[in-house]
């Protein structure tokens, strides 16, 4: 059990490695070289390798293991093995100690911190390593650094029984101490290098962040500054100088000098706030103010200052940190926006048109002030779509739903007119023009304009009413003119009835009554009576004041119906009227009475023109033709005076007349009737007189049925 303690160093003689005197037995040039080699090496791994190689060679052992205490924990750091080609050192870590060296003995050495040479390892039968590897001789050397245990070197001979070179043990022990110091130097050197690297990196980061900060300040037109209330010392970033239009080289101006640049209207307020910030005891309070300045170059700028007092805990704030931002462009843009908003709002008010947007998912309407007025809702409340829908006139609801509640929104502009009940209980006519927009998130929004067209709708209704009245008056005036001729026709029909009645009676009064002849007379009576009835009905229908009522009519029938009404007038002036009607009888969707009205007007005008012309020919021709695929044309051509240049320019204008008795409304009424039927009316001079014609669109569906 007793290890052969060959040599014990006198620990009282231990000094720092640098001052350790070279032992006498090692005091040769080789030892000095080895020591220098180890002290110069600053790479930890290289240092360990060099030391291990020296130790193995100097001790003449097959193998050595180095354990170091790193942060108080033992770690195997290297293993050196003597091979035929030389000593091979491998750096190891996390090894199982007991597989590398006799740990039970190592612990004893660690505690005693004294070298131990074992020449009879069998004296340690309990050590697992000894049991497994049977070393022939082993040496434990404590590695000391300034009296402190830095590790253990274990050297052994396993296969040979060659003794460990005792003479070199002291040298190796000193070199071990030297290595421990060098290792510490290497560690300090590494730490220094690392610190330097980090310092360079930090400096670089700082430089970059300063550059970034300066660029950020330039872009955002915001500079940073500090001000010491005690010393009056101010520190400005470059940007603050730029904002004030000053040069950094001239140094920071005094507060008073700065206030001279502030507009008089703002100055008092800024000085007041500055004073308030200085006496404040609250360090987290943030003060903001805005003012205008005149820069040295004469430029007007608007600046915004944000200021925060700063202090050490328990002290009154004496340092102020702040930013100065040039908000000129922002304020100008805001002013422009406010102005344009005011213009828009005024324009909306004047035109009575509001703007609105509607996010379908939220079901909330966003309306301009005018739009709210039109919808008759308060300024403050959210406008729910459902509330508006509930106020739409039931008859208009279907149209609104079809326009705005489609499954797929389309790019088309939606135009919809509807009536809305307002708080007073009255109805408003509203016209909405909107477009749907699909956002990137897939949500559908509508944006549009809402116009209150109540007034124009009422005016339109009044106009229609007036037009109906006017049409009626004109019709009556035409009828007045025609009364004489109608009376003549009626007289003739009545005379014919009387004559046929008398003839019939006579046929029956005879000795041998002729029932056949009498019955023919009575037939004539019936026919005349029917014709009379027809004339009366037509007069009544023309005279009746009615609104347009469109249905499928045959324009040829219309022409035939009109002829009896004008026949007497034609006869009175010895005018021949002919008709040329295309073989295909057209059906159009129109108001029959209004079509008759147009025709009567044109025929009456033609009669008057022929009268005026008093030429040899007295003809009127009425034609009915197709024009292209979709229109039918009714034309009235006369052999009258024709159209003067003046008349051609103003024919269809209301109150244009060349007749002393005329009122100049006939043609303008004709035009509005034809236009209401989506047609057009025109006039031109022809060979002898004038030709008036109007085109009415055909009704394809009904015609197909016809
Ligand atoms: P009015 O018959 O009361 O004058 P109209 O509107 O019917 O009003 O006609 C306006 C004018 O157009 C007439 O005064 C006349 O000068 C001209 N005019 C209308 N029809 C004809 C026509 N067939 N030939 C020549 N001039 C015509």
XYZ file of C-alpha atoms and ligand atoms in Angstrom:
733
model
C 0.000 0.000 0.000
C 2.927 2.340 0.486
C 3.770 4.206 -2.579
C 7.369 4.707 -3.182
C 7.710 8.374 -2.504
C 10.855 9.188 -4.328
C 10.917 12.871 -4.031
C 8.866 15.468 -2.301
C 9.278 19.056 -3.280
C 9.818 21.544 -0.589
C 6.614 23.483 -0.995
C 7.907 26.377 1.113
C 10.299 27.113 -1.696
C 7.558 27.466 -4.287
C 7.453 30.876 -5.962
C 5.849 32.176 -9.088
C 7.062 30.362 -12.208
C 8.719 33.472 -13.583
C 10.881 33.693 -10.469
C 11.493 29.983 -10.021
C 15.234 29.418 -10.200
C 16.261 26.849 -12.717
C 17.087 23.714 -10.738
C 20.592 22.605 -10.804
C 19.854 19.261 -12.497
C 17.958 21.025 -15.265
C 20.148 23.979 -15.590
C 21.179 23.313 -19.038
C 20.474 25.061 -22.251
C 17.798 22.548 -23.213
C 15.795 23.247 -20.074
C 15.969 26.984 -20.676
C 14.850 26.533 -24.255
C 11.937 24.355 -23.187
C 10.882 26.860 -20.571
C 11.055 29.738 -23.074
C 9.153 27.739 -25.646
C 6.359 27.179 -23.161
C 6.311 30.746 -21.869
C 6.129 32.184 -25.396
C 3.193 30.079 -26.495
C -0.063 31.955 -26.229
C -2.257 29.392 -27.970
C -3.706 27.201 -25.256
C -4.077 24.031 -27.346
C -0.545 24.352 -28.752
C 0.789 25.009 -25.289
C -0.787 21.849 -23.877
C 0.496 19.792 -26.785
C 4.024 21.150 -26.406
C 4.039 20.511 -22.693
C 2.706 16.973 -23.049
C 5.293 16.148 -25.659
C 8.124 17.533 -23.463
C 6.818 15.754 -20.375
C 6.571 12.344 -22.089
C 10.002 12.681 -23.667
C 11.679 14.029 -20.554
C 10.201 11.418 -18.221
C 10.757 8.642 -20.748
C 7.193 7.304 -20.322
C 4.846 5.617 -22.762
C 1.837 7.664 -21.902
C 0.674 10.745 -20.012
C -2.682 12.298 -19.188
C -3.255 15.918 -18.171
C -6.146 16.885 -15.913
C -6.870 20.561 -15.354
C -9.180 22.211 -12.855
C -11.354 24.510 -14.875
C -13.617 26.655 -12.735
C -12.998 24.192 -9.934
C -14.023 21.169 -11.968
C -11.468 18.550 -13.026
C -11.329 17.928 -16.785
C -9.119 15.649 -18.824
C -7.665 17.975 -21.415
C -4.954 15.937 -23.173
C -3.477 12.501 -23.587
C 0.005 11.861 -24.997
C 1.145 8.457 -26.249
C 4.613 7.419 -27.396
C 4.425 5.769 -30.784
C 7.250 4.475 -32.992
C 7.026 7.631 -35.108
C 7.098 9.900 -32.082
C 4.822 11.327 -29.383
C 1.209 11.876 -30.362
C -0.883 14.251 -28.298
C -4.655 14.363 -28.527
C -6.817 16.898 -26.822
C -9.667 15.172 -25.069
C -12.764 16.187 -23.273
C -15.627 14.613 -21.425
C -13.761 11.359 -21.012
C -14.471 8.846 -18.293
C -11.571 9.536 -16.003
C -11.308 6.041 -14.566
C -10.628 4.669 -18.032
C -7.657 6.984 -18.488
C -5.830 6.996 -15.144
C -6.022 5.611 -11.616
C -8.450 8.116 -10.233
C -8.424 6.884 -6.656
C -4.707 7.732 -6.445
C -5.239 10.970 -8.389
C -7.690 12.169 -5.728
C -5.098 11.539 -3.021
C -2.537 13.588 -4.948
C -5.044 16.383 -5.535
C -5.616 16.612 -1.818
C -1.940 16.358 -0.797
C -0.698 18.453 -3.774
C 2.505 16.433 -3.665
C 4.144 14.415 -6.397
C 3.764 10.621 -6.186
C 5.865 8.035 -7.981
C 4.422 4.529 -7.991
C 6.699 1.755 -8.964
C 4.484 -1.065 -7.664
C 0.970 -0.298 -8.803
C -0.255 -3.656 -7.615
C -0.212 -1.976 -4.241
C -3.484 -0.343 -5.423
C -5.581 -3.422 -6.176
C -8.869 -1.549 -5.687
C -8.318 1.048 -8.372
C -10.375 0.114 -11.466
C -7.737 1.509 -13.812
C -4.921 -0.485 -12.211
C -7.146 -3.556 -12.342
C -7.851 -3.052 -16.010
C -4.485 -1.896 -17.377
C -1.828 -3.081 -14.947
C 0.612 -0.196 -15.376
C 4.173 -1.049 -14.517
C 5.054 2.374 -13.118
C 3.132 5.616 -12.667
C 3.884 9.203 -11.706
C 1.432 11.844 -10.431
C 2.680 15.414 -10.607
C 0.553 18.246 -9.188
C 0.404 21.196 -11.594
C 0.683 24.291 -9.417
C 0.153 27.878 -10.285
C 1.187 30.315 -7.588
C 0.559 27.742 -4.830
C -2.782 26.824 -6.208
C -3.558 23.475 -7.692
C -4.207 23.931 -11.396
C -4.290 20.232 -12.329
C -2.494 16.883 -12.336
C -0.145 15.255 -14.785
C -0.232 11.493 -14.783
C 2.600 9.621 -16.567
C 3.011 5.848 -16.855
C 4.755 2.973 -18.426
C 2.394 0.201 -19.237
C 4.180 -2.345 -21.409
C 7.830 -1.756 -20.537
C 9.214 -2.028 -17.101
C 11.653 0.794 -17.860
C 11.736 3.133 -14.890
C 10.529 6.678 -15.018
C 13.437 9.056 -15.241
C 13.597 10.361 -11.719
C 16.194 12.953 -12.624
C 13.710 14.716 -14.868
C 10.786 14.754 -12.516
C 11.656 18.138 -10.992
C 12.209 19.654 -14.406
C 8.844 18.440 -15.636
C 7.221 19.683 -12.466
C 8.659 23.153 -13.034
C 7.668 23.049 -16.686
C 4.158 22.040 -15.564
C 4.009 25.117 -13.330
C 5.378 27.175 -16.219
C 2.647 25.728 -18.476
C -0.025 26.559 -15.901
C 1.127 30.187 -15.834
C 1.380 30.308 -19.609
C -2.053 28.840 -19.838
C -3.379 31.592 -17.626
C -1.514 34.101 -19.809
C -3.015 32.465 -22.886
C -6.441 32.690 -21.299
C -5.930 36.340 -20.445
C -4.552 36.940 -23.908
C -7.593 35.227 -25.459
C -9.909 37.244 -23.240
C -8.054 40.408 -24.247
C -8.316 39.495 -27.892
C -12.003 38.725 -27.463
C -12.511 41.997 -25.628
C -10.706 43.838 -28.400
C -12.809 42.104 -31.020
C -15.948 42.993 -29.113
C -14.786 46.567 -28.626
C -14.093 46.933 -32.349
C -17.447 45.365 -33.106
C -19.211 47.634 -30.631
C -17.439 50.669 -32.049
C -18.483 49.610 -35.558
C -22.070 49.000 -34.395
C -22.084 52.350 -32.664
C -20.731 54.091 -35.764
C -23.392 52.386 -37.894
C -26.191 53.149 -35.479
C -25.059 56.771 -35.272
C -25.033 56.967 -39.074
C -28.470 55.340 -39.156
C -29.758 57.686 -36.489
C -28.430 60.703 -38.384
C -30.029 59.421 -41.608
C -33.292 58.706 -39.764
C -33.226 62.236 -38.339
C -32.564 63.645 -41.808
C -35.413 61.652 -43.392
C -37.901 62.349 -40.623
C -36.693 65.946 -40.362
C -36.396 65.439 -36.629
C -33.323 66.311 -34.602
C -32.447 65.418 -31.002
C -30.930 67.617 -28.316
C -30.195 67.874 -24.624
C -30.031 70.931 -22.407
C -28.518 71.235 -18.973
C -30.476 73.759 -16.959
C -27.628 74.361 -14.515
C -24.771 74.926 -16.915
C -26.932 76.145 -19.781
C -25.018 73.676 -21.948
C -26.905 72.510 -25.035
C -26.055 69.599 -27.292
C -27.694 69.451 -30.702
C -27.646 66.768 -33.350
C -26.706 67.887 -36.873
C -30.345 67.789 -37.880
C -31.360 70.379 -35.272
C -28.895 72.853 -36.819
C -30.321 72.072 -40.276
C -33.880 72.626 -39.070
C -33.035 76.026 -37.576
C -30.971 76.884 -40.660
C -27.794 77.273 -38.555
C -24.246 75.890 -38.903
C -22.882 73.392 -36.358
C -19.470 75.088 -36.710
C -20.894 78.278 -35.188
C -21.850 76.435 -31.996
C -25.233 76.201 -30.311
C -27.040 79.536 -29.985
C -28.480 80.759 -26.700
C -32.124 80.232 -25.855
C -32.708 83.992 -26.146
C -31.146 84.051 -29.633
C -33.438 81.217 -30.683
C -36.495 83.015 -29.338
C -35.685 85.950 -31.615
C -36.321 83.643 -34.584
C -39.711 82.501 -33.209
C -42.726 84.376 -34.580
C -43.994 87.021 -32.168
C -47.437 85.384 -32.034
C -45.890 82.140 -30.702
C -42.981 83.491 -28.651
C -44.712 84.099 -25.340
C -46.284 80.668 -25.346
C -42.971 78.919 -26.073
C -41.129 80.859 -23.355
C -43.942 80.045 -20.915
C -43.775 76.334 -21.678
C -40.007 76.367 -21.389
C -40.250 77.952 -17.943
C -42.909 75.474 -16.890
C -40.760 72.521 -17.981
C -37.807 73.855 -15.956
C -39.669 74.136 -12.680
C -41.355 70.772 -13.139
C -40.474 68.144 -10.584
C -41.946 65.324 -12.620
C -39.357 63.699 -14.746
C -41.728 61.616 -16.907
C -43.841 64.574 -17.988
C -43.697 65.203 -21.725
C -44.183 68.746 -23.050
C -45.067 69.442 -26.659
C -45.367 72.711 -28.474
C -45.413 74.001 -32.005
C -44.358 77.364 -33.379
C -43.244 79.175 -36.510
C -39.750 80.521 -37.110
C -37.998 82.627 -39.695
C -34.701 80.998 -40.561
C -31.603 83.098 -41.236
C -32.135 82.464 -44.987
C -35.615 84.034 -44.610
C -37.530 80.753 -45.004
C -40.632 80.294 -42.879
C -40.787 76.922 -41.091
C -43.142 75.318 -38.618
C -41.372 73.428 -35.819
C -42.629 70.980 -33.260
C -40.741 70.507 -29.978
C -41.174 67.520 -27.673
C -39.396 67.873 -24.344
C -38.867 65.570 -21.378
C -37.072 66.437 -18.125
C -34.619 63.828 -16.916
C -33.089 63.382 -13.477
C -31.343 60.946 -11.219
C -33.618 59.258 -8.666
C -34.470 61.638 -5.853
C -33.120 64.726 -7.621
C -34.957 67.565 -9.327
C -34.720 67.330 -13.092
C -31.862 69.472 -14.372
C -31.315 67.821 -17.741
C -33.837 68.113 -20.559
C -33.994 65.768 -23.508
C -35.970 66.766 -26.544
C -36.623 66.531 -30.242
C -37.172 69.264 -32.786
C -39.175 68.287 -35.875
C -39.745 70.340 -39.011
C -43.493 69.829 -39.587
C -43.903 72.568 -42.213
C -44.833 70.283 -45.118
C -47.110 68.162 -42.921
C -49.003 71.231 -41.685
C -49.254 72.693 -45.215
C -50.630 69.372 -46.479
C -53.093 69.246 -43.582
C -54.219 72.797 -44.328
C -54.672 71.916 -48.001
C -56.619 68.828 -46.998
C -58.814 70.851 -44.655
C -59.428 73.389 -47.409
C -60.273 70.734 -49.960
C -62.531 69.011 -47.428
C -64.278 72.329 -46.842
C -64.615 72.862 -50.601
C -65.910 69.364 -51.095
C -68.359 69.707 -48.277
C -69.542 73.071 -49.618
C -69.776 71.653 -53.133
C -71.783 68.733 -51.762
C -74.041 71.133 -49.908
C -74.598 73.321 -52.974
C -75.140 70.440 -55.379
C -77.130 68.520 -52.786
C -74.978 65.493 -53.473
C -73.365 63.493 -50.681
C -70.657 60.873 -50.822
C -70.778 57.558 -49.049
C -69.012 54.252 -48.719
C -70.395 51.027 -47.520
C -68.410 48.031 -46.317
C -70.726 45.129 -46.990
C -69.352 43.024 -44.145
C -69.667 45.679 -41.472
C -73.126 46.750 -42.695
C -72.301 50.314 -41.653
C -72.601 53.280 -44.009
C -69.869 55.943 -43.881
C -71.413 59.189 -45.059
C -70.298 62.741 -45.701
C -72.134 65.472 -43.796
C -74.292 66.230 -46.840
C -75.092 62.558 -47.296
C -76.299 62.456 -43.686
C -78.509 65.460 -44.379
C -79.935 63.768 -47.467
C -80.592 60.536 -45.555
C -81.998 62.613 -42.680
C -79.776 61.078 -39.969
C -77.996 62.747 -37.050
C -74.332 63.678 -37.258
C -73.187 61.471 -34.417
C -74.892 58.125 -34.927
C -73.570 55.173 -36.904
C -75.727 54.587 -39.935
C -76.880 50.982 -40.119
C -77.774 49.788 -43.607
C -80.782 48.003 -42.155
C -82.210 51.306 -40.831
C -81.947 52.912 -44.254
C -83.443 49.886 -46.015
C -86.403 50.001 -43.650
C -87.164 53.533 -44.834
C -87.058 52.796 -48.572
C -90.450 52.915 -50.308
C -91.708 49.291 -50.642
C -92.267 49.734 -54.404
C -88.598 50.660 -54.873
C -87.165 47.942 -52.657
C -86.967 45.318 -55.398
C -84.835 47.586 -57.611
C -82.513 48.519 -54.758
C -82.042 44.872 -53.761
C -81.295 43.849 -57.350
C -78.741 46.648 -57.715
C -76.863 46.317 -54.423
C -77.368 42.818 -53.114
C -75.910 40.836 -55.976
C -74.028 37.639 -55.336
C -71.078 38.810 -57.390
C -70.191 42.482 -57.410
C -69.482 43.727 -60.927
C -67.273 46.545 -62.208
C -70.263 48.348 -63.672
C -71.462 51.583 -62.228
C -74.738 51.054 -60.407
C -77.373 53.741 -60.766
C -80.518 53.435 -58.776
C -83.313 55.789 -57.959
C -85.518 55.213 -54.954
C -87.791 56.992 -52.540
C -86.939 57.347 -48.880
C -89.219 58.270 -46.008
C -87.818 61.066 -43.834
C -88.562 61.905 -40.200
C -91.263 64.379 -41.139
C -93.095 61.506 -42.868
C -92.500 62.977 -46.319
C -90.846 61.221 -49.248
C -87.521 62.110 -50.835
C -86.517 61.038 -54.326
C -82.879 59.907 -54.152
C -80.530 58.864 -56.911
C -77.521 56.768 -56.023
C -74.520 56.149 -58.266
C -72.041 53.625 -56.869
C -69.271 51.229 -57.755
C -68.204 48.111 -55.976
C -64.575 47.558 -55.053
C -63.091 44.255 -53.986
C -60.203 44.757 -51.571
C -57.155 42.456 -51.429
C -58.685 40.760 -48.383
C -61.656 39.836 -50.570
C -64.127 42.141 -48.812
C -66.556 44.080 -50.997
C -66.967 47.813 -50.522
C -69.277 50.186 -52.327
C -68.323 53.816 -52.876
C -70.633 56.292 -54.439
C -72.616 59.478 -54.458
C -76.143 60.129 -53.315
C -78.167 62.966 -54.807
C -81.447 64.366 -53.568
C -83.454 64.730 -56.794
C -86.755 65.468 -55.066
C -86.947 69.005 -56.413
C -86.089 68.101 -59.980
C -88.458 65.124 -59.759
C -91.253 67.405 -58.541
C -90.408 69.897 -61.279
C -90.464 67.075 -63.827
C -93.871 65.964 -62.578
C -95.123 69.554 -62.768
C -93.726 69.851 -66.289
C -95.434 66.661 -67.347
C -98.647 67.944 -65.880
C -98.243 71.266 -67.693
C -97.408 69.469 -70.900
C -100.475 67.292 -70.574
C -102.576 70.420 -70.082
C -100.920 72.118 -73.003
C -101.366 69.120 -75.230
C -104.981 69.095 -74.238
C -105.380 72.783 -75.048
C -103.717 72.380 -78.422
C -105.843 69.396 -79.156
C -108.924 71.404 -78.318
C -107.748 74.271 -80.513
C -107.221 71.857 -83.386
C -110.643 70.418 -82.699
C -112.152 73.903 -82.738
C -110.741 74.397 -86.174
C -112.047 71.043 -87.223
C -115.472 71.509 -85.695
C -116.932 72.990 -88.838
C -115.807 70.161 -91.023
C -116.848 67.580 -88.423
C -120.237 69.265 -88.187
C -120.501 69.040 -91.984
C -119.685 65.348 -91.907
C -122.188 64.812 -89.123
C -124.756 66.775 -91.088
C -124.151 64.639 -94.137
C -124.402 61.459 -92.100
C -127.613 62.666 -90.475
C -128.975 63.767 -93.863
C -128.123 60.329 -95.197
C -129.888 58.710 -92.209
C -132.978 60.887 -92.786
C -132.936 60.288 -96.510
C -132.575 56.530 -96.061
C -135.272 56.560 -93.374
C -137.694 58.360 -95.650
C -136.791 56.075 -98.523
C -137.380 53.024 -96.335
C -140.767 54.348 -95.229
C -141.690 55.045 -98.785
C -140.785 51.475 -99.769
C -143.087 50.243 -97.058
C -145.888 52.758 -97.797
C -146.519 51.408 -101.241
C -149.500 49.292 -102.169
C -147.190 46.420 -102.549
C -144.438 47.280 -100.039
C -140.924 46.275 -101.109
C -139.480 44.848 -97.928
C -136.109 44.083 -99.580
C -135.564 47.715 -100.688
C -136.775 49.002 -97.333
C -134.401 46.729 -95.510
C -131.429 47.992 -97.684
C -132.412 51.560 -96.744
C -132.493 50.623 -93.102
C -129.079 48.923 -93.483
C -127.708 52.210 -94.809
C -129.274 53.970 -91.834
C -127.503 51.608 -89.441
C -124.155 52.092 -91.259
C -124.479 55.889 -91.190
C -125.432 55.794 -87.545
C -122.379 53.632 -86.810
C -120.140 56.045 -88.705
C -121.644 58.909 -86.693
C -120.924 57.032 -83.533
C -117.339 56.458 -84.675
C -116.812 60.153 -85.392
C -118.202 61.134 -81.997
C -115.992 58.597 -80.222
C -112.880 59.806 -81.994
C -113.648 63.442 -81.168
C -114.243 62.477 -77.578
C -111.013 60.529 -77.354
C -108.978 63.359 -78.846
C -110.631 65.895 -76.595
C -110.110 63.801 -73.468
C -107.250 65.015 -71.326
C -105.171 61.975 -70.527
C -101.668 60.869 -69.756
C -99.718 58.753 -72.191
C -100.848 55.156 -72.237
C -98.699 52.910 -74.323
C -99.875 49.711 -75.909
C -99.296 47.760 -79.106
C -100.829 49.702 -81.965
C -100.758 49.546 -85.722
C -99.612 52.876 -87.171
C -101.619 52.213 -90.351
C -104.786 52.106 -88.201
C -103.730 55.368 -86.559
C -103.451 57.022 -89.990
C -106.865 55.671 -91.066
C -108.464 56.827 -87.822
C -107.221 60.376 -88.311
C -108.423 60.811 -91.890
C -112.157 61.259 -91.157
C -111.288 63.997 -88.676
C -109.534 66.070 -91.304
C -111.551 65.111 -94.338
C -113.975 68.071 -94.262
C -111.078 70.522 -93.859
C -109.326 68.953 -96.824
C -112.476 69.074 -98.891
C -113.138 72.682 -97.956
C -109.787 73.642 -99.433
C -109.997 71.196 -102.300
C -106.897 69.348 -101.132
C -106.287 65.807 -102.236
C -104.870 63.476 -99.588
C -103.273 60.217 -100.573
C -101.758 57.514 -98.426
C -98.957 55.033 -99.287
C -98.688 52.423 -96.588
C -96.097 49.664 -96.750
C -97.581 46.221 -97.209
C -96.245 44.944 -93.895
C -98.407 46.485 -91.195
C -96.114 47.571 -88.378
C -96.884 47.282 -84.687
C -95.336 49.777 -82.333
C -95.596 50.284 -78.617
C -97.111 53.758 -78.406
C -99.923 55.895 -77.157
C -102.493 55.887 -79.967
C -104.064 59.235 -79.072
C -100.665 60.919 -78.957
C -99.746 59.467 -82.346
C -103.065 60.796 -83.724
C -102.255 64.155 -82.160
C -98.910 64.343 -84.000
C -100.519 63.370 -87.286
C -103.393 65.874 -86.979
C -100.863 68.617 -86.226
C -98.745 67.782 -89.238
C -101.774 67.512 -91.566
C -103.291 70.781 -90.274
C -99.927 72.560 -90.775
C -99.727 71.101 -94.292
C -103.251 72.354 -95.119
C -102.332 75.852 -93.881
C -99.100 75.882 -95.888
C -100.945 74.828 -99.061
C -103.461 77.598 -98.432
C -100.613 80.087 -98.071
C -98.942 78.940 -101.239
C -102.153 79.124 -103.292
C -100.383 77.161 -106.004
C -101.974 74.995 -108.662
C -101.287 71.704 -106.926
C -103.003 70.963 -103.685
C -101.708 67.587 -102.532
C -100.876 65.893 -99.290
C -99.199 62.502 -99.218
C -99.002 60.380 -96.051
C -96.542 57.465 -96.164
C -95.669 54.721 -93.726
C -92.369 52.871 -94.273
C -89.722 50.959 -92.374
C -86.411 52.696 -91.733
C -83.558 50.283 -91.214
C -84.329 47.334 -88.967
C -85.737 49.086 -85.998
C -87.844 52.100 -86.920
C -91.047 52.956 -88.743
C -91.380 56.306 -90.429
C -94.577 58.289 -90.899
C -94.126 61.192 -93.360
C -96.519 63.995 -94.331
C -95.490 65.681 -97.589
C -97.351 68.706 -98.875
C -97.268 70.896 -101.968
C -97.362 74.031 -99.845
C -95.141 77.062 -99.350
C -92.158 75.107 -98.014
C -89.947 76.060 -95.098
C -88.187 79.401 -94.876
C -84.573 79.481 -93.668
C -85.753 80.965 -90.383
C -88.454 78.340 -89.980
C -86.002 75.521 -90.661
C -83.782 76.702 -87.792
C -86.495 77.188 -85.200
C -89.323 74.877 -86.307
C -89.509 72.771 -83.164
C -88.833 75.507 -80.655
C -91.811 76.437 -78.493
C -93.658 79.607 -79.575
C -92.019 79.798 -82.976
C -94.704 80.651 -85.496
C -95.041 82.480 -88.792
C -98.827 82.349 -88.659
C -100.643 85.499 -87.549
C -103.080 83.353 -85.585
C -100.579 80.664 -84.590
C -99.236 80.071 -81.124
C -96.155 78.087 -82.172
C -96.628 75.126 -79.851
C -97.886 72.424 -82.235
C -94.494 71.217 -83.494
C -92.745 71.506 -80.141
C -95.465 69.297 -78.602
C -95.110 66.883 -81.530
C -91.390 66.664 -80.835
C -91.779 65.941 -77.115
C -94.397 63.256 -77.857
C -92.141 61.582 -80.433
C -89.072 61.816 -78.167
C -91.029 60.328 -75.302
C -91.560 57.366 -77.602
C -87.784 57.165 -78.116
C -88.221 58.446 -81.643
C -87.240 61.554 -83.579
C -89.043 64.099 -85.721
C -87.609 66.159 -88.561
C -88.554 68.334 -91.529
C -87.099 69.192 -94.899
C -88.054 71.018 -98.045
C -88.985 68.893 -101.001
C -89.580 69.696 -104.671
C -92.725 71.738 -104.150
C -93.450 72.035 -100.479
C -92.282 70.571 -97.173
C -91.998 67.114 -95.755
C -92.381 66.365 -92.042
C -91.558 62.877 -90.825
C -91.208 61.077 -87.530
C -89.592 57.722 -86.681
C -90.915 55.423 -83.975
C -88.999 52.323 -82.827
C -90.661 49.012 -83.542
C -91.459 46.553 -80.747
C -89.627 43.403 -81.711
C -91.201 41.054 -79.173
C -94.789 41.904 -79.910
C -94.103 42.024 -83.613
C -92.805 38.509 -83.565
C -96.087 37.494 -81.945
C -97.969 39.481 -84.568
P -98.300 77.228 -85.388
O -98.957 76.298 -86.331
O -99.151 77.647 -84.271
O -97.564 78.347 -86.035
P -96.473 75.115 -85.198
O -95.481 74.757 -84.158
O -97.404 74.033 -85.587
O -97.201 76.362 -84.690
O -95.684 75.566 -86.451
C -94.638 76.485 -86.328
C -94.264 77.071 -87.650
O -93.670 76.102 -88.509
C -95.412 77.575 -88.445
O -95.796 78.871 -88.039
C -94.829 77.558 -89.837
O -94.059 78.715 -90.114
C -93.906 76.399 -89.859
N -94.539 75.224 -90.493
C -95.120 74.205 -89.868
N -95.531 73.267 -90.759
C -95.205 73.726 -91.969
C -95.370 73.219 -93.296
N -95.977 72.031 -93.551
N -94.899 73.986 -94.320
C -94.307 75.144 -94.078
N -94.094 75.685 -92.861
C -94.563 74.973 -91.811
